[in-house]
mmCIF file of N, CA and C in Angstrom:
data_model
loop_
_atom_site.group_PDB
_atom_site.id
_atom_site.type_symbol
_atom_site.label_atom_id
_atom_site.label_comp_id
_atom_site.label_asym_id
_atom_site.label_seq_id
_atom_site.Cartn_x
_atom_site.Cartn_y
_atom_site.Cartn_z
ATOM 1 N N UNK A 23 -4.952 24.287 -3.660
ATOM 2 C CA UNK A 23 -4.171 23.603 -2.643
ATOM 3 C C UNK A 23 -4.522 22.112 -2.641
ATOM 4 N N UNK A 24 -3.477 21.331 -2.841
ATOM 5 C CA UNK A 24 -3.900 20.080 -2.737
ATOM 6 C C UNK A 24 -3.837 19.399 -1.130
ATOM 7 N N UNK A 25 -4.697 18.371 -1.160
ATOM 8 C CA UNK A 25 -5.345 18.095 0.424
ATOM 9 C C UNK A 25 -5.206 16.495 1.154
ATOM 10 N N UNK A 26 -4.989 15.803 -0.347
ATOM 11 C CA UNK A 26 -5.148 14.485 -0.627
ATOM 12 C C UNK A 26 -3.739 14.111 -1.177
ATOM 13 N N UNK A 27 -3.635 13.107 -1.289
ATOM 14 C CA UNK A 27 -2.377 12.146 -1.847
ATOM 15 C C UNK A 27 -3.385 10.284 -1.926
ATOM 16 N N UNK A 28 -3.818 10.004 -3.349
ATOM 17 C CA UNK A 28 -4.266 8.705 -2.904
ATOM 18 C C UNK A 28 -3.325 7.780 -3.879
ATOM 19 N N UNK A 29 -2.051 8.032 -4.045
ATOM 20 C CA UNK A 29 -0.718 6.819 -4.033
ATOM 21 C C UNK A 29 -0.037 6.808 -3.704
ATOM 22 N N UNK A 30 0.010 6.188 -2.744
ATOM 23 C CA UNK A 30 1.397 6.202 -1.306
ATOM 24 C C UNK A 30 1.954 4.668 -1.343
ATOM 25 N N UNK A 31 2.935 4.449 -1.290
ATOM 26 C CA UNK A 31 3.957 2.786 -1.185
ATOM 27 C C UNK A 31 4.494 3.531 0.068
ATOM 28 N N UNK A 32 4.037 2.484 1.017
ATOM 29 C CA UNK A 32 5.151 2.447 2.331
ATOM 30 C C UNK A 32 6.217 1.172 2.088
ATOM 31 N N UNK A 33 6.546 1.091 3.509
ATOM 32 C CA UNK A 33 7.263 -0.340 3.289
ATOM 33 C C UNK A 33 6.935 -1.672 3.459
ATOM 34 N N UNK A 34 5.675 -1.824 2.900
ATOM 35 C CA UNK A 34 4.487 -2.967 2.332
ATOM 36 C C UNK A 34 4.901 -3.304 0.831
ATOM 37 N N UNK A 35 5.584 -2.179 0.094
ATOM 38 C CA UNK A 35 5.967 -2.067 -1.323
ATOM 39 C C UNK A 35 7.673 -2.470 -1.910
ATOM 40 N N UNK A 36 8.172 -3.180 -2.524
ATOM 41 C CA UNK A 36 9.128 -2.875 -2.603
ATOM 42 C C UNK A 36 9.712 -2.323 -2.867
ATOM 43 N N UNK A 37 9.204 -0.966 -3.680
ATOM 44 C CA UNK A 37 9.758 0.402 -3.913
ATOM 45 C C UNK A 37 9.805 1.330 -2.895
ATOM 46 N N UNK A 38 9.198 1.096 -1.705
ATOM 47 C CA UNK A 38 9.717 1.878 -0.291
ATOM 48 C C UNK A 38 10.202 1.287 1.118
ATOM 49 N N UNK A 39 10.753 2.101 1.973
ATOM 50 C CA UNK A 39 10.881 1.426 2.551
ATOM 51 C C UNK A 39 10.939 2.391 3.752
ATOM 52 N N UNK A 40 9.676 3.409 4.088
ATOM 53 C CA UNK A 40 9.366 3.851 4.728
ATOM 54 C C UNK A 40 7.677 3.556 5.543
ATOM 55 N N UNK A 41 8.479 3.592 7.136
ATOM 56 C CA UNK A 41 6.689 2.451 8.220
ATOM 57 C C UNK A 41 5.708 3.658 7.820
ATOM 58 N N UNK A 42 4.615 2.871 7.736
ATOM 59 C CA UNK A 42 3.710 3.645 7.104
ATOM 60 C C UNK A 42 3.450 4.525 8.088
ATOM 61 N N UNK A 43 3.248 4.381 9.397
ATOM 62 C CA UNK A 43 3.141 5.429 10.248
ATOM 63 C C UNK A 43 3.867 6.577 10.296
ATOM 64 N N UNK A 44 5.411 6.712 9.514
ATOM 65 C CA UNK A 44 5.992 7.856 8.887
ATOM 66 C C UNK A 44 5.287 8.368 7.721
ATOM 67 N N UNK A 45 4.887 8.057 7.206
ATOM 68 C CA UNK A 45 4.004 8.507 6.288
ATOM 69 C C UNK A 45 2.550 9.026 6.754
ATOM 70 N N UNK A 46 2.463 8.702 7.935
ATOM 71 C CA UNK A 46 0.601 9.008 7.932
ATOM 72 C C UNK A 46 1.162 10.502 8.720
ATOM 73 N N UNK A 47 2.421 10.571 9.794
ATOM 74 C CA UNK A 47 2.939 11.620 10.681
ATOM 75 C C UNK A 47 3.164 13.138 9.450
ATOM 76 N N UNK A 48 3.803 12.291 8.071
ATOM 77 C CA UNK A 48 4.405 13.273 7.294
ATOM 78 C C UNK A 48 3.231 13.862 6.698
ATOM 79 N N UNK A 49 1.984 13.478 6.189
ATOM 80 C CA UNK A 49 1.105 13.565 5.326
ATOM 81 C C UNK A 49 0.350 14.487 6.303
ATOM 82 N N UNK A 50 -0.003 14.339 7.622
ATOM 83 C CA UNK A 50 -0.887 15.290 8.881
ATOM 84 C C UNK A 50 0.286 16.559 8.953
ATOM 85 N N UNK A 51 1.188 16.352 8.226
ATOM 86 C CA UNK A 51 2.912 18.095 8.649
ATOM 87 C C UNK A 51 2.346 18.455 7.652
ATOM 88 N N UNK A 52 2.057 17.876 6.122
ATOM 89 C CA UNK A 52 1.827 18.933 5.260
ATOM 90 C C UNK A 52 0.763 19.392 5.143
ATOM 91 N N UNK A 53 -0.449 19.256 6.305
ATOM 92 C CA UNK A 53 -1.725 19.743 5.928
ATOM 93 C C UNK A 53 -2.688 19.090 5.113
ATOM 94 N N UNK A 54 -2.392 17.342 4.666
ATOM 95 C CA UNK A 54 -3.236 16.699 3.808
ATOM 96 C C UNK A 54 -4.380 16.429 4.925
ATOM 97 N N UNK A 55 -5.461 16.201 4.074
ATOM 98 C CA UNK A 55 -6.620 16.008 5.333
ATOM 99 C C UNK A 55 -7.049 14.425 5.302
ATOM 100 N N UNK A 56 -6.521 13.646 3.960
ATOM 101 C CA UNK A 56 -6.784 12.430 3.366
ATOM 102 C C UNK A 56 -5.878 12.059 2.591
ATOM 103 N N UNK A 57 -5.604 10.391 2.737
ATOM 104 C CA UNK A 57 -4.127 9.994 1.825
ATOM 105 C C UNK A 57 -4.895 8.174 1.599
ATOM 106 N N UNK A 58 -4.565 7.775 0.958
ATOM 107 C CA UNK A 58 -4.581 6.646 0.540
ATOM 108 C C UNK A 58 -3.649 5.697 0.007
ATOM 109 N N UNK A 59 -2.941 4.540 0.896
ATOM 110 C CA UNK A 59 -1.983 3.301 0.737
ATOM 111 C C UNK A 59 -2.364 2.731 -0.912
ATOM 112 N N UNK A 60 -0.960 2.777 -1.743
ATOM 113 C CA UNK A 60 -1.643 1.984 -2.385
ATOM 114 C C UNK A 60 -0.936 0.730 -2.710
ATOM 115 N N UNK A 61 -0.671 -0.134 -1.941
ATOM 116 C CA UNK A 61 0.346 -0.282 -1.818
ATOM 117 C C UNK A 61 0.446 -1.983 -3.230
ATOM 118 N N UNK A 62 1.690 -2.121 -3.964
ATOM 119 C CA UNK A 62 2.010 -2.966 -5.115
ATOM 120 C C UNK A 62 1.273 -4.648 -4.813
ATOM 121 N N UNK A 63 0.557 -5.195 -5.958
ATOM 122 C CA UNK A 63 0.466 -6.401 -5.473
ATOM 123 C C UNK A 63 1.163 -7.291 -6.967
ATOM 124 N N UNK A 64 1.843 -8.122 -7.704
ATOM 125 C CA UNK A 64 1.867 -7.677 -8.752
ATOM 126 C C UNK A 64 2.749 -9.221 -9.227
ATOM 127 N N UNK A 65 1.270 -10.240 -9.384
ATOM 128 C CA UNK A 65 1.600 -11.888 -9.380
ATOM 129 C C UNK A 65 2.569 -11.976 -10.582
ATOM 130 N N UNK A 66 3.769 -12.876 -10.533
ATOM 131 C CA UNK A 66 4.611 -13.276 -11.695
ATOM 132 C C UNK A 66 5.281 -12.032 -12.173
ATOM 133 N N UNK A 67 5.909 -11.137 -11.214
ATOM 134 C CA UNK A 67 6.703 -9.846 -11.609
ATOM 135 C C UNK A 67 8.495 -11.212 -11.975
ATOM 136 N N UNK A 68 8.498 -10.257 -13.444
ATOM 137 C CA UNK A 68 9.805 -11.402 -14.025
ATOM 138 C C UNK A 68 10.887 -10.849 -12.763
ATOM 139 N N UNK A 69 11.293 -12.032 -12.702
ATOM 140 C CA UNK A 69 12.367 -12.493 -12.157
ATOM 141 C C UNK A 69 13.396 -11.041 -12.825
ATOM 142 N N UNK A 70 14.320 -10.623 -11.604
ATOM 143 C CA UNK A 70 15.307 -9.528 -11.728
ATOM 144 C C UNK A 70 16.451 -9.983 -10.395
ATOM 145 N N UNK A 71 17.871 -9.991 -10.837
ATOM 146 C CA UNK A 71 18.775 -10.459 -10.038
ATOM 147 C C UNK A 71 18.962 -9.190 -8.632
ATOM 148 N N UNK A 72 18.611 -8.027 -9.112
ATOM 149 C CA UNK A 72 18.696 -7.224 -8.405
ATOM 150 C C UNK A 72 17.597 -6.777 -7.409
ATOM 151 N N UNK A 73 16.476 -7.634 -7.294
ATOM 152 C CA UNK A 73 15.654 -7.480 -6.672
ATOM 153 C C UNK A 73 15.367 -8.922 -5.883
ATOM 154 N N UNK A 74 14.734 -9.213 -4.625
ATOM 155 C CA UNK A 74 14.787 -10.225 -4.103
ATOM 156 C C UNK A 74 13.608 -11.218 -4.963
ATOM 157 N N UNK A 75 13.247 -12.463 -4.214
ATOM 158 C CA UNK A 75 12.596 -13.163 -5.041
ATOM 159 C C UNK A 75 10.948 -12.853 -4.929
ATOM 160 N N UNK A 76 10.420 -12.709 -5.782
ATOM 161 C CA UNK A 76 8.614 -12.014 -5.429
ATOM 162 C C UNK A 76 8.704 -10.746 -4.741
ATOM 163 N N UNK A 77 9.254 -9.907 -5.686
ATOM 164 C CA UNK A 77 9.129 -8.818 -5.415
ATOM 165 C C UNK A 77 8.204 -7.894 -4.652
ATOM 166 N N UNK A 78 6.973 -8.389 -5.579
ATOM 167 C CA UNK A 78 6.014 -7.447 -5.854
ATOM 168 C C UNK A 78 4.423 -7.983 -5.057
ATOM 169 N N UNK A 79 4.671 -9.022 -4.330
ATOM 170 C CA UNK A 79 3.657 -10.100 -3.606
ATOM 171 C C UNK A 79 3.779 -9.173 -1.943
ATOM 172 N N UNK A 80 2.298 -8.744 -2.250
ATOM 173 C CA UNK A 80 1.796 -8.257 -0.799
ATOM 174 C C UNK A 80 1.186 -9.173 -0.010
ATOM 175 N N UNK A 81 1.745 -9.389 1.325
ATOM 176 C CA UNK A 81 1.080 -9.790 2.823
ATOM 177 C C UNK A 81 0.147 -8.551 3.041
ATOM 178 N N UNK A 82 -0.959 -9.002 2.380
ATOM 179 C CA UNK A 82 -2.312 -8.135 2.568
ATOM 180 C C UNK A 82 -2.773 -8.229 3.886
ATOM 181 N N UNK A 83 -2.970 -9.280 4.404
ATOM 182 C CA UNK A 83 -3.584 -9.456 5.979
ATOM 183 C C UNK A 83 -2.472 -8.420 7.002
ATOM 184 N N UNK A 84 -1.191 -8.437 7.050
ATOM 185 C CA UNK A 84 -0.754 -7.668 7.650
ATOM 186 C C UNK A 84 -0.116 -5.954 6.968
ATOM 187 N N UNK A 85 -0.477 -6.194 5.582
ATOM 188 C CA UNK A 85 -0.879 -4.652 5.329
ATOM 189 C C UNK A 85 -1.713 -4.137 6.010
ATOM 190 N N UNK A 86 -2.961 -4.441 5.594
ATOM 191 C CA UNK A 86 -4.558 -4.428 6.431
ATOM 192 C C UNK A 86 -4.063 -3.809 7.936
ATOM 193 N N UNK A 87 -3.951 -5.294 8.586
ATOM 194 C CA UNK A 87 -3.556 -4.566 10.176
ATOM 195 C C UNK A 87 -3.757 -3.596 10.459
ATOM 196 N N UNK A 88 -1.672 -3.105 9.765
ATOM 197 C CA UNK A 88 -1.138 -2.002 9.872
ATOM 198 C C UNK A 88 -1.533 -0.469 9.776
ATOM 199 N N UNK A 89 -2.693 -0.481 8.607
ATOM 200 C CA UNK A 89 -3.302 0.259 7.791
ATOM 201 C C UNK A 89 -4.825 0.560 8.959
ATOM 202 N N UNK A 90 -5.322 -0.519 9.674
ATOM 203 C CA UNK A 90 -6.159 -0.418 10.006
ATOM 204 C C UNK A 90 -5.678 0.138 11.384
ATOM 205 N N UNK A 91 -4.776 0.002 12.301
ATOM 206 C CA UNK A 91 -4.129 0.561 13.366
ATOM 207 C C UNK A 91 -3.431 1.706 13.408
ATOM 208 N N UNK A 92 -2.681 2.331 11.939
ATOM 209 C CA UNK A 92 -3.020 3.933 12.121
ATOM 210 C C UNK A 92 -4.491 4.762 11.540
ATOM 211 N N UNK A 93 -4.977 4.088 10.969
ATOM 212 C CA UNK A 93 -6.048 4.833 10.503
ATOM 213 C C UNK A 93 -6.690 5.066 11.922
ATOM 214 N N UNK A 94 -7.201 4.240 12.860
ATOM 215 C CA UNK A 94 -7.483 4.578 14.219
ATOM 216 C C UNK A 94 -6.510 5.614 15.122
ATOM 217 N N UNK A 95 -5.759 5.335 14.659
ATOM 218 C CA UNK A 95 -4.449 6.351 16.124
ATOM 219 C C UNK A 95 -4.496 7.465 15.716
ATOM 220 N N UNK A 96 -4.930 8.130 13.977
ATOM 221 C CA UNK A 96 -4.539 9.232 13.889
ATOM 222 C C UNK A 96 -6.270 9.625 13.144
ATOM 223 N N UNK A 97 -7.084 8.697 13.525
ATOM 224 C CA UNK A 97 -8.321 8.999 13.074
ATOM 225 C C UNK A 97 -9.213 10.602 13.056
ATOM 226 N N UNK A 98 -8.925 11.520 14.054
ATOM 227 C CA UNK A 98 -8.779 12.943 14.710
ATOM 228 C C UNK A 98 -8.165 13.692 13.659
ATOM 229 N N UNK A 99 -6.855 13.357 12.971
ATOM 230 C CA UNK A 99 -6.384 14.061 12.233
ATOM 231 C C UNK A 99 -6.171 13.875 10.684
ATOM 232 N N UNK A 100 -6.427 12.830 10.101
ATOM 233 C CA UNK A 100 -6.795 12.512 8.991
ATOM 234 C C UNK A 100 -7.179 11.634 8.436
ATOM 235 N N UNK A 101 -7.890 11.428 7.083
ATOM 236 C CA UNK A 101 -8.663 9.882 6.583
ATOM 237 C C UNK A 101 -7.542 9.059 5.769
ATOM 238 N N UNK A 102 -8.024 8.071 6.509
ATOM 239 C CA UNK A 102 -6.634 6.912 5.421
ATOM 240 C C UNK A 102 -7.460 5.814 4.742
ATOM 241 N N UNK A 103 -7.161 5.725 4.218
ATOM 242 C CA UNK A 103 -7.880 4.841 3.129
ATOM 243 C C UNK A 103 -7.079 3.314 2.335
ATOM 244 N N UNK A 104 -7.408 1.953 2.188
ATOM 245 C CA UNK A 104 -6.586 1.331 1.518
ATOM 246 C C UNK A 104 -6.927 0.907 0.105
ATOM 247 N N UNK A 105 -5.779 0.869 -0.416
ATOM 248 C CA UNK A 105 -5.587 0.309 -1.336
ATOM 249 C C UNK A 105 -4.608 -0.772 -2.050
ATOM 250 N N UNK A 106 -4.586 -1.395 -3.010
ATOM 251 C CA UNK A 106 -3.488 -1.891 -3.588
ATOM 252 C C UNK A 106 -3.751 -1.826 -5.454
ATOM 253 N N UNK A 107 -2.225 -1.730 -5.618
ATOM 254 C CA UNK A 107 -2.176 -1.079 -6.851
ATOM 255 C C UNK A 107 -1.822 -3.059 -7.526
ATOM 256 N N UNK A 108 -2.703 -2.979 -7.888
ATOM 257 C CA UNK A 108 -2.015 -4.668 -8.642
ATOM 258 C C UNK A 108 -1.395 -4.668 -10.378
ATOM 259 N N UNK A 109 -0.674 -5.803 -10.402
ATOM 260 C CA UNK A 109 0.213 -5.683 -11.972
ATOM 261 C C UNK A 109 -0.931 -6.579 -12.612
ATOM 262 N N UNK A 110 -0.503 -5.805 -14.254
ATOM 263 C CA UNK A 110 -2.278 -5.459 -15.579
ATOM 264 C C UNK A 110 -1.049 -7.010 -15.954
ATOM 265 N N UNK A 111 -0.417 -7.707 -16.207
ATOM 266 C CA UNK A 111 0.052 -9.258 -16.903
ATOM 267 C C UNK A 111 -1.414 -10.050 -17.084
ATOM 268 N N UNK A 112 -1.005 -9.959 -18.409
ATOM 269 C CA UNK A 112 -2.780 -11.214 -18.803
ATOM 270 C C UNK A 112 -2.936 -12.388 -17.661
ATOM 271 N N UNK A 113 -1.367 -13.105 -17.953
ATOM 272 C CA UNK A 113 -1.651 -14.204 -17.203
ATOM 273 C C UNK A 113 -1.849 -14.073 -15.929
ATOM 274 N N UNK A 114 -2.479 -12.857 -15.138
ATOM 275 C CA UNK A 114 -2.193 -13.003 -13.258
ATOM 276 C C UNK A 114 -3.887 -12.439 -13.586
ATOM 277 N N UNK A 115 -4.677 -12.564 -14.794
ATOM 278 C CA UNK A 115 -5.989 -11.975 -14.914
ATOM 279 C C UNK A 115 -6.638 -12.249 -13.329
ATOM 280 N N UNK A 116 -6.617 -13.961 -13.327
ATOM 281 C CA UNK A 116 -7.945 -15.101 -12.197
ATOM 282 C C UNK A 116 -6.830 -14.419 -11.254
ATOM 283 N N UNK A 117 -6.002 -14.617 -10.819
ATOM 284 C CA UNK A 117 -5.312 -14.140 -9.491
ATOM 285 C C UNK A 117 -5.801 -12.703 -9.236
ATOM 286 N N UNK A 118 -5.367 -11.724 -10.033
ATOM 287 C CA UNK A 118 -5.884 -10.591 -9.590
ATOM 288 C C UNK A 118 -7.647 -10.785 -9.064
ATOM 289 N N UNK A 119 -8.501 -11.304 -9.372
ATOM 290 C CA UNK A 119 -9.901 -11.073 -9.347
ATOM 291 C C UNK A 119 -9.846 -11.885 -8.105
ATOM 292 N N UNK A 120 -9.371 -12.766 -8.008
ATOM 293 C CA UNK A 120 -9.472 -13.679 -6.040
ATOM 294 C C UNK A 120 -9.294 -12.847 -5.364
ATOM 295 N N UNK A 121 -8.119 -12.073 -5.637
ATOM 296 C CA UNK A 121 -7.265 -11.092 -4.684
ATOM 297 C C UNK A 121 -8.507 -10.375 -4.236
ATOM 298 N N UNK A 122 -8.825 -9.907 -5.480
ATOM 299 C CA UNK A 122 -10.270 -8.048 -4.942
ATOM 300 C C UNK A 122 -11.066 -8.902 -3.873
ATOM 301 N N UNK A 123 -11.822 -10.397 -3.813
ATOM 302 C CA UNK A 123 -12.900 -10.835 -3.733
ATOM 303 C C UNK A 123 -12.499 -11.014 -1.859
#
């Protein structure tokens, strides 16, 4: 039985666009006991007409928050954990490593 889920995109990601607090409600229905945000960070994603501009650029401080205000509300019923999934582009190497720090 799986218990965990640790890659979740809410709508911090631009591939979702579901509040993470639907996600923390859905993840405590199926019986997970632990889930983890991971949510996209992903410097110099090429330019695509069909996607807005900086796609892939997380507002970490108000990820965080968010992340840190259900992990408390639903603290009783399961562990949340953060993360961010960042883009491997040589050139975003020094950006990615500020980002972790």
């Amino acid at each position: 039985m799986i218990t965990s889920d640790f890659h979740m995109h809410s709508s911090f990601s631009t591939d979702s666009d579901t509040p993470m607090e639907e996600m923390v409600k859905a993840a405590i229905d199926k019986g997970l006991t632990s889930i983890c945000f991971t949510e996209h960070n992903d410097f110099d994603f090429p330019s695509d007409p069909s996607l807005p501009p900086d796609p892939f650029l997380l507002n970490v401080d108000s990820y965080l928050y968010e992340l840190l205000r259900v992990k408390e509300r639903y603290a009783d019923k399961i562990g949340i954990f953060f993360g961010i999934e960042i883009g491997l582009q040589k050139s975003c190497l020094r950006k990615n490593i500020i980002l972790s720090k």
